[in-house]
N, CA, C and O atoms as a DFTB+ gen file, in Angstrom:
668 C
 N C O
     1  1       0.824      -1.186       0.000
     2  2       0.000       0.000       0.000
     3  2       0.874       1.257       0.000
     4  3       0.418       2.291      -0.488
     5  1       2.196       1.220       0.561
     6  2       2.886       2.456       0.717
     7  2       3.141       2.642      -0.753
     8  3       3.181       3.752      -1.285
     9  1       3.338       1.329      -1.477
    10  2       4.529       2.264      -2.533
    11  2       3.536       2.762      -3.811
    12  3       3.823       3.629      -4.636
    13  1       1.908       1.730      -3.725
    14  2       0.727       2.369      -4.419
    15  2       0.537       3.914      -3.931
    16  3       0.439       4.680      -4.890
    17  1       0.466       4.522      -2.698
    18  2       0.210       5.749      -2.298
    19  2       1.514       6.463      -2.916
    20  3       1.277       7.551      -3.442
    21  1       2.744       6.065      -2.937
    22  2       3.784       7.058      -3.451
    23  2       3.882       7.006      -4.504
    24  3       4.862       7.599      -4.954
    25  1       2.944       6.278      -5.530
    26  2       3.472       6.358      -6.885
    27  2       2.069       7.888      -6.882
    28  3       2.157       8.952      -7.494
    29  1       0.979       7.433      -6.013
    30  2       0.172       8.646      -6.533
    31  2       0.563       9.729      -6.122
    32  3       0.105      10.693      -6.735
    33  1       1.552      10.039      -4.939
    34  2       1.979      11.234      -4.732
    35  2       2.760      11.884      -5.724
    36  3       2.924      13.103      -5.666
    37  1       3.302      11.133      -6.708
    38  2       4.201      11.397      -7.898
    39  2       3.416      11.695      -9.218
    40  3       3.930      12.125     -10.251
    41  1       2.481      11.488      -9.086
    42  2       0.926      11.615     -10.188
    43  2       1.361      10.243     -11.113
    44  3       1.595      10.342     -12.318
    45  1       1.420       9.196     -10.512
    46  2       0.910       8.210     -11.275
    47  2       0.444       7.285     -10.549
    48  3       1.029       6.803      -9.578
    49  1      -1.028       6.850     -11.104
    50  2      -1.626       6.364     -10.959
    51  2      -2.060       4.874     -10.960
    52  3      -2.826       4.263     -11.705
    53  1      -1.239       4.439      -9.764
    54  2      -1.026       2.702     -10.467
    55  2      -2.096       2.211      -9.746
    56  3      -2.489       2.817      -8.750
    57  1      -2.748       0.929     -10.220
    58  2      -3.760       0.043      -9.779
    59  2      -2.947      -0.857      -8.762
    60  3      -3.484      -1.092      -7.680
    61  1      -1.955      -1.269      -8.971
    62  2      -1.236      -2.550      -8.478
    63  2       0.341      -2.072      -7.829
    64  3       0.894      -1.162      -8.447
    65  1       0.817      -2.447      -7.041
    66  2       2.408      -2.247      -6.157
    67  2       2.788      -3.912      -5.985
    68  3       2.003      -4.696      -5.453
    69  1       4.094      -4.307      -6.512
    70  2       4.314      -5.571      -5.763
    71  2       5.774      -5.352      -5.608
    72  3       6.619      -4.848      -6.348
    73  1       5.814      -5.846      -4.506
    74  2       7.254      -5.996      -3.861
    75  2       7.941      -7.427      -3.351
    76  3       7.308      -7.968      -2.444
    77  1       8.586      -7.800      -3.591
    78  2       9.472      -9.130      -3.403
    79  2       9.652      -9.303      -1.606
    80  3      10.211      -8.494      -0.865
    81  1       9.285     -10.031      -1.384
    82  2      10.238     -10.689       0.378
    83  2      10.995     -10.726       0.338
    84  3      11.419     -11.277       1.355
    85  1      12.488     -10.186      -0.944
    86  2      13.829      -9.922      -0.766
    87  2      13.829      -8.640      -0.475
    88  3      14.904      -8.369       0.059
    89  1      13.120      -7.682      -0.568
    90  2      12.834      -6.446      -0.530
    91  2      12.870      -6.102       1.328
    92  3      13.315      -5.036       1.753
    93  1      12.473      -6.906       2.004
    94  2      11.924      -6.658       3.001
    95  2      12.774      -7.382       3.914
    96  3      12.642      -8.593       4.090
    97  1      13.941      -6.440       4.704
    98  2      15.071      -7.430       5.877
    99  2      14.316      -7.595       7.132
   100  3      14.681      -8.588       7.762
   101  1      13.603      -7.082       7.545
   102  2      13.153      -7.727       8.567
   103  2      11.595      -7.236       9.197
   104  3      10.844      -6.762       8.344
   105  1      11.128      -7.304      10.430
   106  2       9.525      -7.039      10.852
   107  2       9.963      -5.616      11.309
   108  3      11.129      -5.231      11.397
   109  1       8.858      -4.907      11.583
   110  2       8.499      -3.478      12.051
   111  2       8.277      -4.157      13.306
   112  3       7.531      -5.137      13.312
   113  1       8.921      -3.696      14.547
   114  2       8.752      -3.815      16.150
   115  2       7.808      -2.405      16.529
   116  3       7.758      -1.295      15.998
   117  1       7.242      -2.881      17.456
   118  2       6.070      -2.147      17.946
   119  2       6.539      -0.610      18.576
   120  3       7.580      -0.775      19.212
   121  1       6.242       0.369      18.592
   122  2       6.788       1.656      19.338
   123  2       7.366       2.496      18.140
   124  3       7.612       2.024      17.031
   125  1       7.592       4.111      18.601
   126  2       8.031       4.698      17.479
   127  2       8.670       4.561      16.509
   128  3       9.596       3.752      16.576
   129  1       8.507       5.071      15.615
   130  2       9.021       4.050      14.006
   131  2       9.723       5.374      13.334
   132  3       9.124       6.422      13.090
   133  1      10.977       5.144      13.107
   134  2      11.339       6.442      12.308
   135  2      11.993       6.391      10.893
   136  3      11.906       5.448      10.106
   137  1      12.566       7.392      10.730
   138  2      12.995       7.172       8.864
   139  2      14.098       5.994       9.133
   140  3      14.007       5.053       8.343
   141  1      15.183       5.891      10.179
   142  2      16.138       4.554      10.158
   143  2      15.202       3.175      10.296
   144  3      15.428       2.213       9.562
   145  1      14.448       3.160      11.002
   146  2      13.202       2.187      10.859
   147  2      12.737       1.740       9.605
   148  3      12.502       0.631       9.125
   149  1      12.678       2.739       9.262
   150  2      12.230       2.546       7.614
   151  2      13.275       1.872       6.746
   152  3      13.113       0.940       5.959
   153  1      14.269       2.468       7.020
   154  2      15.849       2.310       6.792
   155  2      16.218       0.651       6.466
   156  3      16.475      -0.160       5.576
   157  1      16.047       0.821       7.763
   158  2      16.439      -1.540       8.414
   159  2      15.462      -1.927       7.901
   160  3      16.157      -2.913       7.659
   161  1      14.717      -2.107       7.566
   162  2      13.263      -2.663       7.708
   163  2      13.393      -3.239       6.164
   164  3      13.137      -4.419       5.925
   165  1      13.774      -2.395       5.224
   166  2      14.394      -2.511       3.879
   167  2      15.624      -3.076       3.323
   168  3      16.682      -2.483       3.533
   169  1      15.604      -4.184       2.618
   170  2      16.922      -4.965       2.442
   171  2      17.624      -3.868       1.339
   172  3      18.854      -3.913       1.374
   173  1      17.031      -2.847       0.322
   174  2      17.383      -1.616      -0.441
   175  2      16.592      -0.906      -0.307
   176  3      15.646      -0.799      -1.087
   177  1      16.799      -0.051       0.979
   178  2      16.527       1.245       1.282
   179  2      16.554       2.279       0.307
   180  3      15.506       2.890       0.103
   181  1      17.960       2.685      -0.566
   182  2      18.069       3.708      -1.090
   183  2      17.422       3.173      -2.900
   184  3      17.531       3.963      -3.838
   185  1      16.869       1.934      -3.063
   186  2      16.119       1.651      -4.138
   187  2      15.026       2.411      -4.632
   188  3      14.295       2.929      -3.787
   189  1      14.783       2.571      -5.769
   190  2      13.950       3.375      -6.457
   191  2      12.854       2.468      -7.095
   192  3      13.291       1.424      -7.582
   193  1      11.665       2.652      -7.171
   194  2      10.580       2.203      -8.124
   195  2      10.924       2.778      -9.817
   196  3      11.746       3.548     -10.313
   197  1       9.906       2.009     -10.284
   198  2       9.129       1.949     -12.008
   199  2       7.024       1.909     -11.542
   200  3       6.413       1.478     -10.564
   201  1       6.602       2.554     -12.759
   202  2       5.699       2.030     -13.167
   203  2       5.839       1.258     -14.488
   204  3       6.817       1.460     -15.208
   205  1       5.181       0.655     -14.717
   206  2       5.100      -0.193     -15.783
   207  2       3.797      -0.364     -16.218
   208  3       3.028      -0.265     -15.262
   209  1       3.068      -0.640     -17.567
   210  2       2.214      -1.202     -17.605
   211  2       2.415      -2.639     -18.184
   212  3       3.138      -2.833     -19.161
   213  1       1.674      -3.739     -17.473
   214  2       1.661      -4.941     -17.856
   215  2       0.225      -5.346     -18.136
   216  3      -0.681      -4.513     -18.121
   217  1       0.025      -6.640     -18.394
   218  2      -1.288      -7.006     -19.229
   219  2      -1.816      -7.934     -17.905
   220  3      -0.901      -8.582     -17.396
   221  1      -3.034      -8.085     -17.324
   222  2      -3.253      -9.612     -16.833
   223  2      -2.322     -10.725     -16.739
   224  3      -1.683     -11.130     -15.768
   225  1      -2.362     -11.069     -17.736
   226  2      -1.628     -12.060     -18.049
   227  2       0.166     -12.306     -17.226
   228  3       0.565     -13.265     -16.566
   229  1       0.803     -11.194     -17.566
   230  2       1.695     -10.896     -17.042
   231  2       2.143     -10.756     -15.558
   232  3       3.271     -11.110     -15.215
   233  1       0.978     -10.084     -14.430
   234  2       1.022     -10.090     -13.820
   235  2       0.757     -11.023     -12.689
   236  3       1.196     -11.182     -11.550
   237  1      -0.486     -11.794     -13.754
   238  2      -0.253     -13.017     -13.364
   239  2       0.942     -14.743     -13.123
   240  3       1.014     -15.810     -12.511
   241  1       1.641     -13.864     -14.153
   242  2       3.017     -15.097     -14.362
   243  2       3.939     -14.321     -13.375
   244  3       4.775     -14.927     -12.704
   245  1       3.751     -12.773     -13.284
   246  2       4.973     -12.557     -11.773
   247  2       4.124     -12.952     -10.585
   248  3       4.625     -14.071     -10.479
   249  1       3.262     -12.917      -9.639
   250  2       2.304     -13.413      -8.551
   251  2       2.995     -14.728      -8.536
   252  3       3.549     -15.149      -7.520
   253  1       2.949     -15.721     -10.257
   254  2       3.045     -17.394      -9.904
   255  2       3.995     -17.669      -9.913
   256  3       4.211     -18.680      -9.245
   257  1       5.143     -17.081     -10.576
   258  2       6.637     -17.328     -10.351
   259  2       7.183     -16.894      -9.217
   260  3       8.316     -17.327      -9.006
   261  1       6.625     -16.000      -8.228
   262  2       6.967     -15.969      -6.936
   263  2       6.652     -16.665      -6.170
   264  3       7.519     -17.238      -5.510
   265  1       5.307     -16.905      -5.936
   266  2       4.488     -17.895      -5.090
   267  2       5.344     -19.565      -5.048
   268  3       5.785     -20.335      -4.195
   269  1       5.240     -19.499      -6.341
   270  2       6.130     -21.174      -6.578
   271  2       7.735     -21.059      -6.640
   272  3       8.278     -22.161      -6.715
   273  1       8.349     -20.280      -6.628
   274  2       9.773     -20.340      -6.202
   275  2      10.516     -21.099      -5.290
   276  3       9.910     -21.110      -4.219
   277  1      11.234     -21.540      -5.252
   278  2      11.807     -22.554      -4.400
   279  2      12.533     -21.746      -3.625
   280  3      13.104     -22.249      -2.658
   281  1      12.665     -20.302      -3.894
   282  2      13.787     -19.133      -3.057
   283  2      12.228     -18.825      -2.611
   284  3      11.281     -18.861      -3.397
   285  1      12.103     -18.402      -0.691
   286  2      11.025     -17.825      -0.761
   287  2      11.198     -16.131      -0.602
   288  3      10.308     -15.350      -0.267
   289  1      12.748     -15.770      -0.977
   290  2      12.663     -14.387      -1.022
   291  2      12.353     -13.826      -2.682
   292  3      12.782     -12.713      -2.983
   293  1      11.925     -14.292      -3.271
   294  2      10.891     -14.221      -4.247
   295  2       9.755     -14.187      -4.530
   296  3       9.339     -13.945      -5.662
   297  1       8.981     -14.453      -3.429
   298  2       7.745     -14.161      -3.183
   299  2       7.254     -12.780      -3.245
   300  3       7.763     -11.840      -2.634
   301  1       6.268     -12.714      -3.991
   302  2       6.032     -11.097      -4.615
   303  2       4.475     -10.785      -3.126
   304  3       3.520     -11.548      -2.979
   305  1       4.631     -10.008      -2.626
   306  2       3.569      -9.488      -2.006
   307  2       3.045      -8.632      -2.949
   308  3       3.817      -8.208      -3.809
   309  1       1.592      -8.203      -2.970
   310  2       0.885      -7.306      -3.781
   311  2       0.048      -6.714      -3.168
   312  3      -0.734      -7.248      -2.382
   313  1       0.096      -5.404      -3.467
   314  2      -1.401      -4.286      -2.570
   315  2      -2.078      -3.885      -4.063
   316  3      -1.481      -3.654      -5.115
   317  1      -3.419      -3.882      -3.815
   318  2      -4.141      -4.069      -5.148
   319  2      -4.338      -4.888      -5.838
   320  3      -4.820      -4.668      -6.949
   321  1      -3.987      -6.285      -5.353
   322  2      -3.922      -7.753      -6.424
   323  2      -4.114      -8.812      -5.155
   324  3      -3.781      -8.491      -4.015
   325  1      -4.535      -9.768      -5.391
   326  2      -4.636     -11.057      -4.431
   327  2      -4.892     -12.135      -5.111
   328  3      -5.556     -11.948      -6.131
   329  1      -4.531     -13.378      -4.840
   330  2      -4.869     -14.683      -5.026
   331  2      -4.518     -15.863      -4.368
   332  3      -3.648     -15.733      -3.507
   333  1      -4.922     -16.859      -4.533
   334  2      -5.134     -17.988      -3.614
   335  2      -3.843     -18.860      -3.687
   336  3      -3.338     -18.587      -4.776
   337  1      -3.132     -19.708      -3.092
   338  2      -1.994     -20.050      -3.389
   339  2      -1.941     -21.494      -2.135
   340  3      -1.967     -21.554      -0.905
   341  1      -1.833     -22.763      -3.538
   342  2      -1.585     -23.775      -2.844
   343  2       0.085     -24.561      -2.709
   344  3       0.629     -25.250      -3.572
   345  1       0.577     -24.219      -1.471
   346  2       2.004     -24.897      -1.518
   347  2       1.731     -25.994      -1.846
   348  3       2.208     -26.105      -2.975
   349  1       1.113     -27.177      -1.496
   350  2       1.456     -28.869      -1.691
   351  2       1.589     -28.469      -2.956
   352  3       1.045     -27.515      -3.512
   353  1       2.955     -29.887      -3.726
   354  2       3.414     -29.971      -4.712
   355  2       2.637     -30.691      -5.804
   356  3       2.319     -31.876      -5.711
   357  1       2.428     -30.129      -6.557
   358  2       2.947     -29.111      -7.304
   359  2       2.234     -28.073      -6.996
   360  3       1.050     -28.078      -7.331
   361  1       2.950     -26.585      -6.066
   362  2       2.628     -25.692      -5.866
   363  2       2.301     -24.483      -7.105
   364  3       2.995     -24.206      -8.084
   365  1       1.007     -23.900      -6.677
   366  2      -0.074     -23.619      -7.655
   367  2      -0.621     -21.942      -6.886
   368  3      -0.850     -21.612      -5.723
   369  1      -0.663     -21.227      -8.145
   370  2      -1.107     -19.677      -8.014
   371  2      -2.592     -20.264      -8.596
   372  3      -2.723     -21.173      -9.417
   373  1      -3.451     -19.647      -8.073
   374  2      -5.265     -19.198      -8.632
   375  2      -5.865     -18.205      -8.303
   376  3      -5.466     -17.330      -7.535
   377  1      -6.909     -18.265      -8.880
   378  2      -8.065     -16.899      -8.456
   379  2      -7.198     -15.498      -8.579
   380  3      -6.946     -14.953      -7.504
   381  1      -6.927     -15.140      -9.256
   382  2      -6.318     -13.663      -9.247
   383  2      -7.048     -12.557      -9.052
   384  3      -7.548     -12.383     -10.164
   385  1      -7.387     -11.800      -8.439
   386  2      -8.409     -10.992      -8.615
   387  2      -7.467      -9.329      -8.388
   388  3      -6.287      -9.178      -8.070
   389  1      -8.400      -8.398      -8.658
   390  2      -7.735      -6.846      -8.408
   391  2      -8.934      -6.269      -7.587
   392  3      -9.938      -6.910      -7.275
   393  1      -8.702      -5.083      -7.312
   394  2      -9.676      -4.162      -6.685
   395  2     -10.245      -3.346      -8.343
   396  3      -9.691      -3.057      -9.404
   397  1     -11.573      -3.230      -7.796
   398  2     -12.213      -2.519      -8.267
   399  2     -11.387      -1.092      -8.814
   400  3     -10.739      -0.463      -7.978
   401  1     -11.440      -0.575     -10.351
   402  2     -11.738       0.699      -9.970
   403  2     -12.261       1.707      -8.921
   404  3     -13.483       1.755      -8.778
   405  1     -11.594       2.404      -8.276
   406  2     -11.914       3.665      -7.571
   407  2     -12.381       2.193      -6.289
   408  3     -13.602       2.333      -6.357
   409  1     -12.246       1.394      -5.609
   410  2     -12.227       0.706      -4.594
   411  2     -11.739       0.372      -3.407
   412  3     -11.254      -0.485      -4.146
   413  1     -11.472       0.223      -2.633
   414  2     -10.618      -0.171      -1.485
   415  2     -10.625      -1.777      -0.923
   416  3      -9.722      -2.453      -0.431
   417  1     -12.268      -2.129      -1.262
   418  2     -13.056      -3.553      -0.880
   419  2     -13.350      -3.910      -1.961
   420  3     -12.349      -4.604      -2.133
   421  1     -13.929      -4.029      -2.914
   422  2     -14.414      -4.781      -3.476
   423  2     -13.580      -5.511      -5.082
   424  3     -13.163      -4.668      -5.876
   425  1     -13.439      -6.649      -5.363
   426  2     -12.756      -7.352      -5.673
   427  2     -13.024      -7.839      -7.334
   428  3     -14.064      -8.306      -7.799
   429  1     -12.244      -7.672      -7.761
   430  2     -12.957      -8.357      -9.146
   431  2     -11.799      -9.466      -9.939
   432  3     -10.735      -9.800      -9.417
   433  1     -12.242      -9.894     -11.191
   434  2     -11.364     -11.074     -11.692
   435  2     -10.283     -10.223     -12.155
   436  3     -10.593      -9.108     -12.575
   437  1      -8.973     -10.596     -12.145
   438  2      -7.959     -10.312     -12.858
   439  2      -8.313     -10.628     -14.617
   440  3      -8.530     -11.742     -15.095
   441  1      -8.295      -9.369     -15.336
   442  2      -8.560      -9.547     -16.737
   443  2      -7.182      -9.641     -17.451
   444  3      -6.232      -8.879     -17.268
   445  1      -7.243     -10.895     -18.446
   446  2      -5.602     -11.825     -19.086
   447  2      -5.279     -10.511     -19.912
   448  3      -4.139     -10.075     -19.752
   449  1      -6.058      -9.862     -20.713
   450  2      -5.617      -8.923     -21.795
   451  2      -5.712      -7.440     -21.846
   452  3      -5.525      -6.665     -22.783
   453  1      -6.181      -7.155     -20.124
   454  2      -6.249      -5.439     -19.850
   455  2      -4.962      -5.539     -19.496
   456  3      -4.278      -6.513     -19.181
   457  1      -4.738      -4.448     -19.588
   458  2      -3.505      -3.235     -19.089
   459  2      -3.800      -2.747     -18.036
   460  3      -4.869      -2.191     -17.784
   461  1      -2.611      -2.947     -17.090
   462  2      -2.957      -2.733     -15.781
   463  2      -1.214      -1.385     -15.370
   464  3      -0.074      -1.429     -15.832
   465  1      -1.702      -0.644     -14.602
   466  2      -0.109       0.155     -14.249
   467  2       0.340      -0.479     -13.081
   468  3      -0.402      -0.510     -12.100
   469  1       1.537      -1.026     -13.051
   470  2       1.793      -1.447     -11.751
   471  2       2.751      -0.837     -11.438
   472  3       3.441      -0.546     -12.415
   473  1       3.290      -0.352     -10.107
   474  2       4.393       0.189      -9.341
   475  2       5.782      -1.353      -8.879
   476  3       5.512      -2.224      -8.052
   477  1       6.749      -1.311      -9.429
   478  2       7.647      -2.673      -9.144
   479  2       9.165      -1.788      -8.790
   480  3       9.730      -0.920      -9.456
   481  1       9.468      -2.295      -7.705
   482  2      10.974      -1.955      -7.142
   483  2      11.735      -1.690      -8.709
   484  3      11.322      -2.340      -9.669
   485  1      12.857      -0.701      -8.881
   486  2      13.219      -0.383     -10.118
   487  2      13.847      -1.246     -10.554
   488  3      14.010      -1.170     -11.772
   489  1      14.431      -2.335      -9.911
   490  2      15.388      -3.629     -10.371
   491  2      14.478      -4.624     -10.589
   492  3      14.889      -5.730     -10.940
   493  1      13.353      -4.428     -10.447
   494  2      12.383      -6.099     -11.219
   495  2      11.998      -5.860     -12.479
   496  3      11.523      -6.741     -13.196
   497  1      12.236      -4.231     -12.972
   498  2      11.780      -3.738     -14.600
   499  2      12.305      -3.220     -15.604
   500  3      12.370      -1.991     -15.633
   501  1      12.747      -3.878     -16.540
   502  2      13.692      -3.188     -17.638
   503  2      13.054      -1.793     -17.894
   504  3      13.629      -0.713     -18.034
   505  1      11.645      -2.095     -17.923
   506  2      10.841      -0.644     -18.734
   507  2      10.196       0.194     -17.725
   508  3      10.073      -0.258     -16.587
   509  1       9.788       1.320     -18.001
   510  2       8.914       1.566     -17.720
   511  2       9.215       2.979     -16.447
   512  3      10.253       2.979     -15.785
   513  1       8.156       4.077     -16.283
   514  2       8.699       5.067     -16.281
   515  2       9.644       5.156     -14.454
   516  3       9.754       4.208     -13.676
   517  1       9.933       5.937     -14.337
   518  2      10.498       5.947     -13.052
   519  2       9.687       6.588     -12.115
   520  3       9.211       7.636     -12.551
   521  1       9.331       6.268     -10.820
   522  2       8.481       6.949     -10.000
   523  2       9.445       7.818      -8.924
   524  3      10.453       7.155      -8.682
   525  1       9.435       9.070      -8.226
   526  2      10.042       9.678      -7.693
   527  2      10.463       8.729      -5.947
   528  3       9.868       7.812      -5.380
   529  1      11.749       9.520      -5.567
   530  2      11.383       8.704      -4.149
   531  2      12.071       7.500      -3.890
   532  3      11.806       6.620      -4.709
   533  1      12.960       7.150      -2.911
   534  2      13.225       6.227      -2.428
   535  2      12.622       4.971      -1.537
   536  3      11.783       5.204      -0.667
   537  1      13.036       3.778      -1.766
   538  2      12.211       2.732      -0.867
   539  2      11.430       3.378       0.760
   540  3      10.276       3.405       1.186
   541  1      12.935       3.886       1.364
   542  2      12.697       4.139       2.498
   543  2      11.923       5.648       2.789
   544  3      11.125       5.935       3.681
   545  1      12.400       6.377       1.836
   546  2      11.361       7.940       2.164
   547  2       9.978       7.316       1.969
   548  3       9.198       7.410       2.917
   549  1       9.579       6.688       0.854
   550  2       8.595       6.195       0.367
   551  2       7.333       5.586       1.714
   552  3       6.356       6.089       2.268
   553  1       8.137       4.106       1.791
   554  2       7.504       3.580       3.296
   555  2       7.770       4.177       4.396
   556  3       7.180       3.793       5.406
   557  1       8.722       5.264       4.484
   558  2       8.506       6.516       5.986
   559  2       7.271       7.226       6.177
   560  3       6.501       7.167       7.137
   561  1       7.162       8.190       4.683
   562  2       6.256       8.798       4.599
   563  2       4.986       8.352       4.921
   564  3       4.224       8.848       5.751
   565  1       4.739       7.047       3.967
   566  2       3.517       6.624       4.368
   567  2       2.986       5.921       5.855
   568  3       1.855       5.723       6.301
   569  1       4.234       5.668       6.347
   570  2       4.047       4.972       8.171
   571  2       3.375       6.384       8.602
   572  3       2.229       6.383       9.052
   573  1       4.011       7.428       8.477
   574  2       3.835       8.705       9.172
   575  2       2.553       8.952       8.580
   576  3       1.749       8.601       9.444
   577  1       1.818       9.432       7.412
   578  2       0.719       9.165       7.291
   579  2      -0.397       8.315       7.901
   580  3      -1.350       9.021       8.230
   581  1      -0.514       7.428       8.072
   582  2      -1.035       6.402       8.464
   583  2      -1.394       6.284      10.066
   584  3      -2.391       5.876      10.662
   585  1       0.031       6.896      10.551
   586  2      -0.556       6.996      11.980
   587  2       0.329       5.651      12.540
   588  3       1.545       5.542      12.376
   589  1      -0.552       4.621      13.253
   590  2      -0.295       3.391      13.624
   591  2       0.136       2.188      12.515
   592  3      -0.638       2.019      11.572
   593  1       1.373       1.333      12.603
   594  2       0.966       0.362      11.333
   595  2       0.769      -0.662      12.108
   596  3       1.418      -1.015      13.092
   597  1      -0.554      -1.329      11.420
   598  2      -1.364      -2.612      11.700
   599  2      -1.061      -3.590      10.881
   600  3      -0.368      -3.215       9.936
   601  1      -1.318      -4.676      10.896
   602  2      -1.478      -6.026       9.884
   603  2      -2.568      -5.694       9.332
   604  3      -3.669      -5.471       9.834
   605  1      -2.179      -5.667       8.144
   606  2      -3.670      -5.703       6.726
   607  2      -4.604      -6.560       7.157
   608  3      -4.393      -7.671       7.644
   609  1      -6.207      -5.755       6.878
   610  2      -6.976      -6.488       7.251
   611  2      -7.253      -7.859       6.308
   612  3      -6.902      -7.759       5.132
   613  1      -7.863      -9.144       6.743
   614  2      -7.138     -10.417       5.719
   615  2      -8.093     -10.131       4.559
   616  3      -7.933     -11.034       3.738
   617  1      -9.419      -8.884       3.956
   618  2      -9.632      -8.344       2.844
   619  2      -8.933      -8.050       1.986
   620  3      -9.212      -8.224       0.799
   621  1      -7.649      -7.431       2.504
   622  2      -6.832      -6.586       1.648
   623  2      -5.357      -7.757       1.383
   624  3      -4.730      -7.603       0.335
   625  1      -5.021      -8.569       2.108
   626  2      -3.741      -9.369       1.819
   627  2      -3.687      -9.644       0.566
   628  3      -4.588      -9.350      -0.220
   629  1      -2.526     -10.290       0.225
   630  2      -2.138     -10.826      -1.143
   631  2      -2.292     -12.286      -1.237
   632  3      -2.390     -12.635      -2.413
   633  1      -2.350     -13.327      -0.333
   634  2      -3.044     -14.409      -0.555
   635  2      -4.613     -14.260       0.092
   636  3      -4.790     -13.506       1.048
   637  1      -5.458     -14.844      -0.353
   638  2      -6.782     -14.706      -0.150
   639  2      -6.911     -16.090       0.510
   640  3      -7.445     -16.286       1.601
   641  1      -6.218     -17.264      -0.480
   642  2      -6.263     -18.387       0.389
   643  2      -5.260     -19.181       0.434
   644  3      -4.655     -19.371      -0.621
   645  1      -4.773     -19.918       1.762
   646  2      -3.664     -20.452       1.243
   647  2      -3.717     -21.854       1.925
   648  3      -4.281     -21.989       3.011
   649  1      -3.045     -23.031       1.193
   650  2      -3.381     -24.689       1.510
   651  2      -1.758     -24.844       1.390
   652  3      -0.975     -24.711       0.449
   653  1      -1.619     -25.163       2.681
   654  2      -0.364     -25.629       3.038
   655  2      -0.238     -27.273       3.361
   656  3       0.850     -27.846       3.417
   657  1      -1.565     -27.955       3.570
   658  2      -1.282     -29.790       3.991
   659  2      -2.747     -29.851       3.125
   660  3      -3.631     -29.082       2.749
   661  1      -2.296     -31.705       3.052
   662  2      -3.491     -32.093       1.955
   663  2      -4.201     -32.658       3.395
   664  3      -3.766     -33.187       4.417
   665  1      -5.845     -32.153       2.784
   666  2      -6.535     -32.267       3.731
   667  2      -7.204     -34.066       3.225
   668  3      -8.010     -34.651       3.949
């Protein structure tokens, strides 16, 4: 959600933000949180975003090539995108869905052949334009905005469902 809000502070307008679990060195501890917070918290702090536009389709093969990676710091988290994800082998991406236009809640199918803008750390994208702002100003700003940071409510996560043992 931070780096969707900083691409709009930059006037672009992305539907989708995904960021890698290599992206991310460690948890946010409870109590004041400051820009070095922001700092550690980031495995490339001084990293820069892209927008890009990609198709459905596409975004769907980055979600499943993370999800199923055998590195799990490849795992793509997404704000604005979710889907269901079964580890037992052969581990499997489904249900893709996005938010609505102009939405916060409500959910719709991931379409294979729309064009979607997504916001991606500047090293996951050959193309695509540059968004202002560093990792860490980026997720500072928006902690400080925000007020308190909570765990996403499980509406908004990036797996919707997830099957870890065969039942």
């Amino acid at each position: 959600a931070a780096y969707k809000r900083g691409a709009r502070s930059q006037g672009v307008g992305a539907e989708i933000a995904i960021v890698r679990a290599a992206h991310v060195a460690r948890d946010i501890t409870a109590g004041p949180f400051t820009r070095g917070d922001a700092a550690a918290t980031l495995s490339a702090p001084d990293g820069t975003f892209k927008a890009a536009d990609l198709t459905g389709t596409q975004i769907e093969e980055l979600l499943t090539a993370g999800a199923t990676a055998s590195d799990s710091t490849q795992f793509a988290f997404a704000a604005g995108a979710r889907f269901s994800f079964n580890a037992i082998t052969p581990p499997e991406a489904s249900g893709f869905q996005v938010l609505a236009d102009g939405s916060d809640r409500e959910w719709t199918a991931l379409e294979p052949a729309k064009t979607y803008t997504v916001v991606l750390a500047g090293s996951e994208s050959q193309s695509g334009t540059p968004v202002g702002g560093t990792m860490r100003d980026v997720f500072f700003e928006y902690a400080m905005s925000v007020g308190t940071l909570l765990r996403p409510p499980p509406w908004s996560r990036s797996i919707r469902e997830l099957t870890t043992t065969a039942d």
